Amino acid sequence: MRKILSGKKWDKVLDWDFNKPEVKWFVGGKLNITENCIDRHLATRAKQTAIIWDPNDPHSESQCLTYQQLHDQVCQVANMLKNQGVKKGDRVCIYMPMIPEVAYAMLACARIGAVHSTVFAGFSAGSLIDRINDAGCKIILTSDGSYRGEKKIDLKSIIDDAITKCPTIEKTIVFKHTGVRVSMKAGRDFWWHEQIEKASAHCEPEIMDAEDLLFILYTSGSTGKPKGMVHTIGGYMVFTAYTFQTVFQYQPGQVFWCTADVGWITGHSYILYGPLAAGATTVIFEGIPSWPDMGRFWHVAEKHRVNIFYTAPTAIRSLEKAPLSFVHQYDLQAIKILGTVGEPINEEAWHWYHEHIGRKKCPVVDTWWQTETGGIMISPIAHVTKLKPAFATLPLPGVQPAVMDESGKELATHGVEGRLTIKFPWPAMARTIYGDHQRFKDTYFSTFPGKYFTGDGCKRDDEGFYRITGRVDDIIIVSGHNMGTAEIESAIDEHSAVCETAVVGYPHDIKGQGIYAYVICYDTPHEEENLRSEIRDLVSKIIGPIAKPDKIQFVSGLPKTRSGKIMRRILRKVAEGEMHNLGDTSTLTDPTVVDEINTGAL
Ligand code: WT7
C-alpha cells in the first residue's frame, strides 16, 4: 500500500511558559507540511484545481494548476534548490512577484526543510539588505522583473544593488517573467528555466520536527530594525487550516480569493498554507485593483466564480469611491462570504462592502490578527456569529484575550476599554524573533508579565464583542501595511539637509492612516517642494514606496520634555487637525515650538 504520510504523532500537545517565554505545540510530532498541503490530497483531488493564477494583464490567459501539477512543480523546485546546495535549516530569501512560482518556491523550501524568508517585492534594496543579513540567507529566489498595472519593475536590478552588501548570499536563481534585460553574473546568478530542466519531479519530503522553523517573516517594530518573526511548522499548519475552515466556513469545491501579497503574513497563511492544508482552490492575483480600471477585482471574481473574497479595508475604501457601474457590470452571485483584514474597518466601508459586493446576503468577517499571531484570532465565524459593523466580534474557540488597563490590571467585565493581550498560547503564535529572544520577551511579554501584548487597543462592549481601536505604540498602519515610525524617521534623517525628524500617523480617507513627518533642517529650506520630493524619493529608495510620507512639515524645533523625549501626543494631535486640544504642555522645555508647529500645520 502507498504510504500516505510520513512522520509521527506528538507526545504532548502543549508545553508553555509565558515568562520565559517558551511555547511548544505538538511536542515530539514529526511531519512535513507539504505532505499535508499537497500529497495528502492526491488520492481524492489530484485533478482538482489547487491554484488559479490571474496575471497582471487582463488579456493574458489565467492558469489553473491541479494538486497533481502543484505537487510536481514543488518537487521540481525542491530538487533545483537541492542541486544548488540548499540544505535543511538553510535560510532562503524569496523576492518575487505574485506568480505561481512564488508558491512553488515557498513550498519547495518547506519540502526540503529550508526556512523561507519572503520579502514583499515592493520593498527597496535597503529593506532587502537588512532582512537578508539578519536571517543570514544563503540564496535568493527572484525574477527579472514584475508588473504593477502599467508599470514594470526591475527586481533583478534591485537584487544586484542589495547583494553587494549581503555577504551570506552565494547564489541567485532568476525566473524570467517580464523579459527585461538583466545582468547575470557567472557562477552566482542562474536562470530558473535552465536549472529547473535538470531537476526531477520526485522529491521525498524531509521529515521535520513540529517545532522546527517553517519561515521567518519581518514586521516593523516601534523601535529599531524590523523583527524577524519565527513561525514553526506543526502549530502554524494546524492553526491556519483550522481558522481558514472555521472563519470562512469553507466548503469543498469552493474558490477562495485572498487579495494580499504573499510577501505579507496574510498571503502566507490565507493564500498558501491555510487553504492548501484544507484542500481548497486558492487564487493568486498578480494585478492591482485599479488597473486597467476600478472594476478589476470584480472582473476577476466573476471570471473565476470566486465564492469567498478576502481583502483589506483600504482597498474597499478606494473602490467605494469609484462609480457603482464598475461593480454592477459583473456577476458576483457566486460570492457567498466576504472578509477583511489588516486595520480597523470603518462602518461606512463595511456597509458598502456588505451591500454592494455582498448584496446584503453575505456575512462580512472582520478578522483581527497579526504577523505575530500567524492566523486569525478574533473574528466572526461566517453564518454563526452575529455581525456588528466595525467589530471583529468574538475570539475564535481556543483564543483567550484579556483586556488590561494601563496599570496592568485585567478588566474582566464587559463594557471596558483597554489594551489587548492574550493570556493563553495558540498554535500559530510566533516562537521568537530570529536571533533575538530577549527582544521577543521585551516587546511582547514584559508590558503585562505573563501575557502576550498585542500592541493594540480595544473595546469590549456590553455583549462581550471586541472592537479593535488601533495601535497604542509607535506603529502606524498605512493601507494595511504595518510600519514603524522610527524606521521612517531614520530614513528621512539620511538626507544631508535634515537634522532631526519625528513621524506620526494621521487619519487618511483611503489609507486608514497617512504618514506625517515633522522635519528640522540644518538651514531653513528655500525650495520646500524640492526638498519634500527629495525626501520622499529617499524614503522610497531606503524602505520602499509604501513608506513615503504624505505630508512633510518643516519646523525649527520639536516639542520635547525636559528629559529630551519627543511628545508625540502633541504631534499626533496637530497632524489630526486638533490644534486646540493639546492637553498638558507644561512639561515641555520650550512651549513656543507648539505655536510654530500649529501655525505651519498642513
Ligand atoms: C496589526 C497587525 C493580520 C494580517 C495583516 C496585518 C491591525 C489587523 C485588524 C482588524 C483592526 C486590525 C492591528 C494589528 N489589524 N487586522 N480586523 N481590525 N485592526 O498584519 O502587518 O502584522 O499588522 O494590524 O493593529 O496589530 P500586521
XYZ file of C-alpha atoms and ligand atoms in Angstrom:
629
model
C 0.000 0.000 0.000
C 1.143 3.525 -0.728
C 2.426 5.317 2.313
C 0.092 8.255 2.858
C 2.021 10.430 5.289
C 5.444 10.267 6.796
C 6.031 11.488 10.291
C 4.845 10.628 13.752
C 2.199 11.670 16.220
C 3.152 14.122 19.002
C 3.866 13.017 22.567
C 2.432 16.094 24.224
C 0.067 18.726 22.867
C 1.433 21.802 24.617
C 4.308 22.958 26.771
C 4.360 26.607 27.706
C 5.674 29.340 29.937
C 4.896 32.952 29.025
C 7.508 34.220 31.482
C 10.469 32.770 29.607
C 8.675 32.960 27.096
C 8.645 29.469 25.625
C 5.848 27.767 23.743
C 5.901 24.347 22.098
C 2.964 22.693 20.406
C 2.762 19.045 19.400
C 5.974 18.180 21.194
C 7.710 15.224 19.569
C 5.472 15.351 16.478
C 7.171 14.761 13.116
C 5.818 15.879 9.765
C 6.348 17.683 6.523
C 3.843 20.467 5.922
C 3.900 19.984 2.144
C 2.658 16.433 2.549
C -0.338 17.823 4.386
C -0.848 20.669 1.936
C -0.296 18.637 -1.226
C 0.421 14.875 -1.151
C -2.395 14.106 1.263
C -4.925 15.445 -1.245
C -3.691 13.473 -4.243
C -5.779 10.383 -3.501
C -9.016 12.338 -3.889
C -8.170 15.657 -5.518
C -5.268 15.101 -7.874
C -7.283 16.692 -10.683
C -8.902 19.426 -8.619
C -7.545 22.944 -9.106
C -5.248 23.943 -6.280
C -4.164 27.332 -7.619
C -5.808 29.709 -10.065
C -3.350 32.306 -11.263
C -4.709 35.525 -12.709
C -1.951 37.581 -14.359
C -1.493 41.343 -14.241
C -2.561 41.817 -17.856
C -6.297 41.140 -18.108
C -5.849 39.947 -21.685
C -3.371 37.215 -20.785
C -4.649 33.724 -20.075
C -5.097 32.733 -16.475
C -3.715 29.380 -15.351
C -5.320 26.606 -13.357
C -2.978 24.201 -11.598
C -4.220 20.945 -10.201
C -2.983 19.441 -6.965
C -1.020 16.925 -9.025
C 0.644 19.694 -11.022
C 1.374 21.631 -7.870
C 2.962 18.528 -6.405
C 5.213 18.030 -9.405
C 6.231 21.682 -9.612
C 7.032 21.921 -5.924
C 9.108 18.753 -6.057
C 10.999 20.026 -9.077
C 11.790 23.358 -7.464
C 12.781 21.494 -4.297
C 15.254 19.440 -6.318
C 16.523 22.566 -8.049
C 17.267 24.054 -4.616
C 18.997 20.865 -3.521
C 21.096 20.912 -6.689
C 22.203 24.407 -5.753
C 23.338 23.189 -2.360
C 20.385 24.294 -0.235
C 20.003 22.082 2.837
C 17.666 21.601 5.761
C 17.829 24.618 8.070
C 19.312 26.997 5.440
C 17.539 30.323 5.037
C 16.262 31.177 1.576
C 15.231 34.701 0.605
C 12.271 34.858 -1.774
C 11.743 38.169 -3.550
C 9.226 37.501 -6.275
C 6.035 38.802 -7.858
C 2.611 37.213 -7.466
C 3.162 34.329 -9.861
C 2.685 30.588 -9.275
C 6.467 30.189 -8.950
C 6.455 32.119 -5.684
C 4.158 29.455 -4.259
C 6.373 26.670 -5.615
C 9.399 28.398 -4.126
C 7.951 28.713 -0.626
C 6.560 25.195 -0.609
C 9.788 23.791 -2.078
C 11.702 25.248 0.868
C 9.270 23.583 3.235
C 9.621 20.309 1.298
C 13.366 20.145 1.963
C 13.299 21.699 5.427
C 14.810 25.036 4.397
C 13.428 28.173 6.050
C 11.865 30.728 3.732
C 12.115 34.437 4.312
C 9.785 36.005 1.797
C 10.270 39.723 1.296
C 7.460 41.769 -0.261
C 8.715 42.677 -3.746
C 7.671 46.302 -3.208
C 10.481 46.768 -0.692
C 13.626 48.516 -1.854
C 17.241 47.333 -1.745
C 17.810 48.830 1.717
C 14.990 46.852 3.322
C 16.065 43.749 1.469
C 19.660 44.036 2.742
C 18.531 44.298 6.380
C 16.300 41.265 6.047
C 18.791 39.098 4.166
C 21.614 39.854 6.574
C 19.518 39.414 9.683
C 18.409 35.946 8.574
C 21.780 35.040 7.047
C 20.158 33.856 3.822
C 22.264 31.713 1.528
C 20.386 32.131 -1.723
C 17.818 34.464 -3.280
C 14.968 33.341 -5.499
C 13.740 36.207 -7.632
C 12.571 37.175 -11.103
C 13.871 39.534 -13.752
C 11.011 41.896 -13.120
C 7.441 42.330 -12.021
C 4.353 44.134 -13.288
C 2.304 46.621 -11.387
C -0.575 47.739 -13.555
C 1.022 49.551 -16.484
C 4.425 49.703 -14.840
C 7.296 47.247 -14.956
C 9.659 46.994 -12.027
C 13.155 45.586 -12.447
C 13.512 43.273 -9.490
C 16.838 41.772 -10.507
C 18.497 45.171 -10.586
C 17.271 45.777 -7.027
C 18.835 42.440 -6.099
C 22.092 43.458 -7.834
C 22.181 46.598 -5.677
C 21.448 44.715 -2.498
C 23.692 41.732 -3.000
C 26.941 43.688 -2.760
C 26.066 44.269 0.888
C 24.882 40.730 1.633
C 27.940 38.596 2.442
C 25.988 35.406 3.154
C 24.377 35.226 -0.293
C 26.120 32.703 -2.533
C 23.674 32.468 -5.421
C 20.525 33.782 -7.011
C 18.020 31.940 -9.156
C 16.140 34.210 -11.538
C 12.755 33.403 -13.029
C 12.180 35.017 -16.432
C 8.881 36.859 -16.217
C 8.827 40.306 -17.831
C 11.648 39.607 -20.268
C 13.520 42.761 -19.304
C 17.294 42.648 -19.880
C 19.154 41.764 -16.728
C 22.794 41.321 -15.869
C 23.735 37.809 -14.819
C 26.996 37.205 -13.003
C 28.560 33.892 -13.973
C 28.804 31.428 -11.110
C 26.462 33.500 -8.935
C 23.275 34.110 -10.947
C 21.369 31.230 -12.529
C 18.285 31.182 -14.743
C 15.397 29.305 -13.211
C 14.283 27.848 -16.574
C 17.740 26.368 -17.174
C 18.114 24.932 -13.704
C 14.616 23.511 -13.466
C 15.239 21.316 -16.503
C 17.860 19.426 -14.556
C 15.522 18.740 -11.636
C 13.235 15.725 -11.329
C 9.614 15.878 -10.237
C 10.131 13.375 -7.478
C 11.300 14.629 -4.103
C 10.866 12.792 -0.825
C 9.718 15.198 1.879
C 12.212 15.948 4.622
C 10.772 14.785 7.918
C 10.717 17.736 10.297
C 10.046 18.267 13.957
C 6.767 20.057 14.737
C 8.815 22.840 16.350
C 11.358 23.217 13.526
C 11.311 26.559 11.711
C 8.961 26.913 8.770
C 9.643 30.549 7.948
C 10.855 33.925 9.082
C 8.755 36.941 8.200
C 9.735 40.500 9.031
C 7.415 43.006 10.598
C 8.067 46.564 11.696
C 8.885 47.382 15.278
C 8.117 50.549 17.187
C 11.873 50.991 17.570
C 14.869 49.619 15.733
C 15.049 47.367 12.728
C 12.236 45.084 11.593
C 11.726 41.961 13.659
C 12.124 38.541 12.050
C 9.125 36.673 13.413
C 9.795 32.947 13.605
C 6.978 30.530 12.818
C 7.276 26.799 13.372
C 5.710 24.003 11.405
C 3.180 21.976 13.366
C 1.241 24.642 15.238
C 1.202 27.028 12.300
C -0.163 24.339 9.990
C -2.910 23.279 12.364
C -3.979 26.806 13.225
C -4.031 28.215 9.691
C -6.064 25.224 8.495
C -8.438 25.442 11.465
C -9.011 29.194 11.216
C -9.398 29.061 7.437
C -12.088 26.412 7.642
C -13.808 27.877 10.669
C -13.915 31.583 9.886
C -14.791 31.252 6.202
C -16.812 28.043 6.603
C -15.010 26.759 3.540
C -16.884 24.015 1.642
C -15.104 21.571 -0.690
C -15.020 22.812 -4.265
C -15.286 26.483 -3.408
C -12.914 29.097 -4.827
C -11.200 31.258 -2.232
C -9.531 34.552 -3.090
C -7.363 36.475 -0.689
C -6.061 39.616 -2.403
C -2.999 40.101 -0.192
C 0.554 39.764 -1.440
C 2.379 36.569 -0.430
C 5.076 38.826 0.998
C 2.816 39.531 3.990
C 1.556 37.140 6.635
C -1.944 37.253 5.141
C -0.562 35.789 1.946
C 1.442 33.119 3.765
C -1.492 31.975 5.898
C -4.515 32.508 3.653
C -3.257 32.295 0.094
C -0.979 29.347 0.679
C -0.813 27.291 3.830
C -4.352 27.514 5.282
C -6.248 26.952 2.007
C -3.870 24.257 0.740
C -3.951 22.389 4.046
C -7.729 22.399 3.671
C -7.576 21.151 0.055
C -9.113 24.355 -1.259
C -8.810 26.177 -4.569
C -6.904 29.388 -3.936
C -6.422 32.369 -6.237
C -3.093 34.106 -6.818
C -3.736 37.500 -8.385
C -0.837 39.406 -9.864
C -2.591 42.662 -10.682
C -3.770 45.713 -8.796
C -7.370 46.763 -8.030
C -7.218 49.979 -10.081
C -5.885 48.755 -13.429
C -6.978 48.711 -16.184
C -9.907 50.191 -14.270
C -11.585 50.167 -10.875
C -13.594 47.075 -11.798
C -10.628 44.705 -11.905
C -11.355 42.861 -8.639
C -14.947 42.275 -9.659
C -13.908 41.160 -13.128
C -11.546 38.575 -11.626
C -14.173 37.482 -9.089
C -16.702 36.919 -11.880
C -14.245 35.164 -14.172
C -13.170 32.585 -11.599
C -16.546 32.356 -9.868
C -14.988 33.297 -6.557
C -17.027 32.119 -3.550
C -15.096 33.668 -0.699
C -13.412 37.040 -1.072
C -10.933 38.397 1.479
C -9.379 41.863 1.202
C -8.224 44.924 3.165
C -10.350 47.909 4.250
C -8.047 50.270 2.356
C -8.906 48.501 -0.918
C -12.614 48.698 -0.103
C -12.390 52.412 0.652
C -10.658 53.162 -2.623
C -13.081 51.039 -4.674
C -16.030 52.598 -2.892
C -15.027 55.954 -4.400
C -15.430 54.620 -7.955
C -18.826 54.656 -9.739
C -21.000 51.661 -8.859
C -21.163 50.711 -12.517
C -17.725 49.157 -12.023
C -19.342 46.696 -9.644
C -22.679 46.214 -11.367
C -21.298 45.223 -14.753
C -20.072 41.961 -13.216
C -21.944 38.966 -11.908
C -20.896 38.449 -8.316
C -23.602 35.916 -7.453
C -21.005 33.268 -6.692
C -19.669 35.261 -3.741
C -21.010 33.827 -0.503
C -18.686 35.197 2.160
C -16.658 38.393 2.466
C -13.711 39.081 4.725
C -11.484 41.972 5.719
C -8.142 42.196 7.453
C -5.284 44.482 8.285
C -6.767 47.505 10.014
C -9.990 48.633 11.609
C -12.792 48.841 9.063
C -14.977 51.925 9.345
C -18.739 51.441 9.337
C -19.267 53.186 6.022
C -16.855 50.881 4.208
C -18.361 47.865 5.980
C -21.850 48.770 4.782
C -20.733 49.485 1.230
C -18.965 46.116 1.082
C -21.920 44.295 2.602
C -24.490 45.961 0.347
C -22.745 46.242 -2.998
C -20.389 43.293 -3.040
C -22.322 41.043 -0.706
C -25.794 42.066 -1.963
C -26.773 42.142 1.739
C -26.667 38.353 1.710
C -23.069 37.615 2.576
C -21.615 37.812 6.043
C -18.604 40.118 6.371
C -15.962 38.616 8.625
C -13.745 41.323 10.100
C -10.703 39.284 11.067
C -8.250 40.648 13.628
C -4.787 39.138 13.816
C -1.103 39.941 13.317
C 2.118 38.725 11.718
C 2.983 37.523 15.212
C -0.229 35.552 15.732
C 0.215 33.642 12.452
C -3.524 33.235 11.993
C -6.912 34.797 12.696
C -7.623 35.363 16.402
C -10.743 37.479 16.796
C -13.362 37.269 14.073
C -16.936 36.331 13.361
C -17.447 32.772 12.163
C -19.376 33.146 8.916
C -23.099 32.364 9.344
C -22.557 31.576 13.022
C -21.563 34.766 14.825
C -23.884 37.741 14.893
C -22.358 40.563 12.842
C -21.694 44.028 14.161
C -20.180 46.504 11.710
C -16.662 47.627 12.689
C -16.399 44.890 15.308
C -14.087 41.915 14.994
C -16.711 40.396 17.358
C -15.543 37.340 19.321
C -12.341 35.376 19.868
C -12.217 32.103 17.946
C -12.682 28.991 20.070
C -9.402 28.440 21.915
C -8.275 32.068 21.858
C -8.225 33.749 25.280
C -7.978 37.533 25.180
C -7.642 39.730 28.258
C -8.228 43.488 28.282
C -5.799 45.338 30.556
C -5.762 48.816 31.969
C -2.569 50.867 31.928
C -1.650 49.896 35.446
C -1.587 46.253 34.432
C -4.893 45.160 35.918
C -7.155 42.876 33.929
C -10.547 44.393 33.161
C -12.552 41.246 33.496
C -16.063 42.576 32.880
C -17.952 43.639 29.789
C -18.183 47.264 28.754
C -14.483 48.050 29.117
C -11.735 49.645 27.076
C -8.014 48.974 27.367
C -5.063 47.159 25.882
C -5.499 43.847 24.179
C -3.456 40.922 25.458
C -3.751 37.154 25.037
C -3.305 35.030 28.109
C -3.023 31.512 26.746
C -0.920 30.181 23.855
C -2.401 29.361 20.461
C -0.691 27.052 17.985
C 0.427 29.580 15.323
C 1.968 32.134 17.649
C 5.474 33.291 16.718
C 8.015 31.470 18.876
C 10.720 34.130 18.911
C 12.357 36.953 16.976
C 15.063 35.408 14.842
C 18.380 35.800 16.643
C 16.974 37.985 19.429
C 14.893 36.188 22.014
C 15.404 39.000 24.518
C 13.731 41.448 22.153
C 10.854 38.999 21.762
C 10.408 38.915 25.507
C 10.765 42.685 25.916
C 8.374 43.537 23.106
C 5.583 41.092 23.770
C 5.823 39.622 27.261
C 7.123 42.400 29.508
C 4.470 45.125 29.405
C 1.980 42.772 31.062
C 4.018 39.964 32.633
C 2.645 36.521 31.893
C 0.590 37.773 28.928
C 1.222 38.333 25.240
C 0.774 42.050 24.498
C -0.577 42.765 21.033
C 0.248 46.482 20.850
C -3.423 47.178 20.051
C -6.107 48.985 21.983
C -9.627 47.570 22.089
C -13.110 47.935 23.485
C -15.204 45.049 24.745
C -18.812 46.121 24.663
C -21.742 45.097 26.825
C -22.249 41.940 24.815
C -18.604 40.965 25.053
C -17.906 41.900 21.436
C -14.472 43.243 20.587
C -13.714 46.320 18.575
C -10.059 46.864 17.811
C -9.303 50.561 18.038
C -5.761 50.625 16.640
C -2.135 50.616 17.729
C -1.145 52.077 21.056
C 2.570 52.129 20.191
C 4.652 53.867 17.545
C 3.491 51.657 14.739
C 1.210 53.058 12.084
C -0.906 51.123 9.638
C -0.884 52.657 6.203
C -3.025 50.944 3.573
C -2.962 47.859 5.754
C 0.854 47.847 5.944
C 2.397 47.920 9.339
C 5.204 50.496 9.640
C 7.436 51.686 12.429
C 7.662 55.464 12.698
C 11.280 55.090 13.892
C 12.247 53.349 10.672
C 10.776 56.128 8.534
C 12.452 58.759 10.717
C 15.867 57.234 10.294
C 15.382 57.063 6.520
C 14.478 60.771 6.397
C 17.450 61.593 8.631
C 19.743 60.193 5.948
C 19.122 63.325 3.877
C 22.091 65.659 4.231
C 19.884 68.713 4.826
C 17.957 67.046 7.651
C 18.897 67.397 11.294
C 16.016 65.654 13.094
C 12.650 64.129 12.277
C 9.504 62.959 14.022
C 6.915 60.866 12.208
C 3.331 60.229 13.301
C 0.194 58.816 11.718
C -2.960 60.818 10.968
C -6.397 59.723 9.744
C -6.493 59.292 5.975
C -9.685 58.679 3.982
C -8.395 55.816 1.913
C -5.195 54.597 3.513
C -6.633 54.479 7.025
C -3.581 56.275 8.301
C -1.271 58.615 6.426
C 2.349 59.427 7.253
C 3.035 62.898 8.637
C 6.673 63.933 9.060
C 7.924 66.907 11.036
C 11.396 67.727 9.806
C 14.061 70.028 11.242
C 16.684 71.099 8.707
C 20.140 72.487 9.437
C 19.286 75.587 7.376
C 15.838 76.976 6.601
C 14.917 75.303 3.311
C 14.435 77.668 0.372
C 12.831 75.309 -2.058
C 10.469 73.439 0.238
C 8.732 71.485 -2.529
C 12.020 70.280 -3.996
C 13.238 69.153 -0.633
C 9.962 67.368 0.019
C 10.260 65.392 -3.162
C 13.894 64.566 -2.430
C 12.896 63.285 0.989
C 10.079 61.204 -0.482
C 12.390 59.688 -3.071
C 14.952 58.912 -0.419
C 12.440 57.099 1.789
C 11.206 55.208 -1.229
C 14.762 54.164 -2.015
C 15.661 53.153 1.536
C 12.463 51.410 2.621
C 10.092 51.271 -0.342
C 7.339 53.379 -1.933
C 4.813 52.368 0.739
C 6.754 54.334 3.373
C 6.752 57.709 1.557
C 5.442 60.486 3.822
C 2.133 62.004 2.709
C 2.855 65.292 4.446
C 6.161 66.896 5.337
C 6.163 69.945 7.560
C 9.421 71.820 8.098
C 9.807 73.039 11.656
C 12.554 74.689 13.656
C 12.047 72.574 16.761
C 10.084 69.615 18.142
C 8.098 69.556 21.383
C 10.381 67.828 23.871
C 10.130 67.132 27.548
C 12.963 68.135 29.836
C 14.278 64.608 29.637
C 14.569 65.043 25.875
C 11.678 62.826 24.861
C 9.580 63.974 21.901
C 5.960 64.458 22.948
C 4.357 62.573 20.112
C 0.928 63.033 21.565
C 1.114 66.717 20.594
C 2.432 65.972 17.126
C -0.369 63.482 16.574
C -2.995 65.996 17.639
C -1.635 68.639 15.273
C -1.462 66.116 12.427
C -5.068 65.157 13.161
C -6.024 68.828 12.904
C -6.913 69.081 16.579
C -4.878 72.117 17.370
C -6.854 73.441 20.273
C -6.998 70.287 22.248
C -3.371 69.619 23.009
C -3.668 68.732 26.680
C -0.959 69.451 29.205
C 2.107 71.066 27.633
C 3.644 72.300 30.871
C 6.445 69.745 30.920
C 7.862 70.974 27.608
C 11.274 72.628 27.547
C 10.107 75.192 25.010
C 6.332 75.505 24.676
C 6.663 78.103 21.884
C 7.560 75.391 19.355
C 3.979 74.194 19.676
C 2.659 77.508 18.348
C 5.026 77.357 15.432
C 4.030 73.785 14.643
C 0.380 74.679 14.905
C 0.697 77.646 12.579
C 2.532 75.674 9.918
C 0.334 72.568 10.096
C -0.522 71.031 6.711
C -1.899 44.906 13.039
C -1.077 43.751 12.580
C -3.048 40.278 10.131
C -2.575 40.409 8.804
C -2.390 41.777 8.290
C -1.699 42.742 9.187
C -4.065 45.686 12.701
C -5.170 43.695 11.648
C -7.273 44.131 12.002
C -8.690 44.220 12.118
C -8.417 46.210 13.314
C -6.500 45.164 12.574
C -3.783 45.648 14.183
C -2.678 44.624 14.290
N -5.203 44.862 12.329
N -6.415 43.254 11.439
N -9.504 43.292 11.585
N -9.217 45.273 12.793
N -7.077 46.197 13.235
O -0.659 42.136 9.910
O 1.129 43.787 9.493
O 1.253 42.223 11.451
O -0.399 44.113 11.412
O -2.893 45.215 12.062
O -3.345 46.906 14.604
O -1.883 44.780 15.442
P 0.416 43.042 10.552
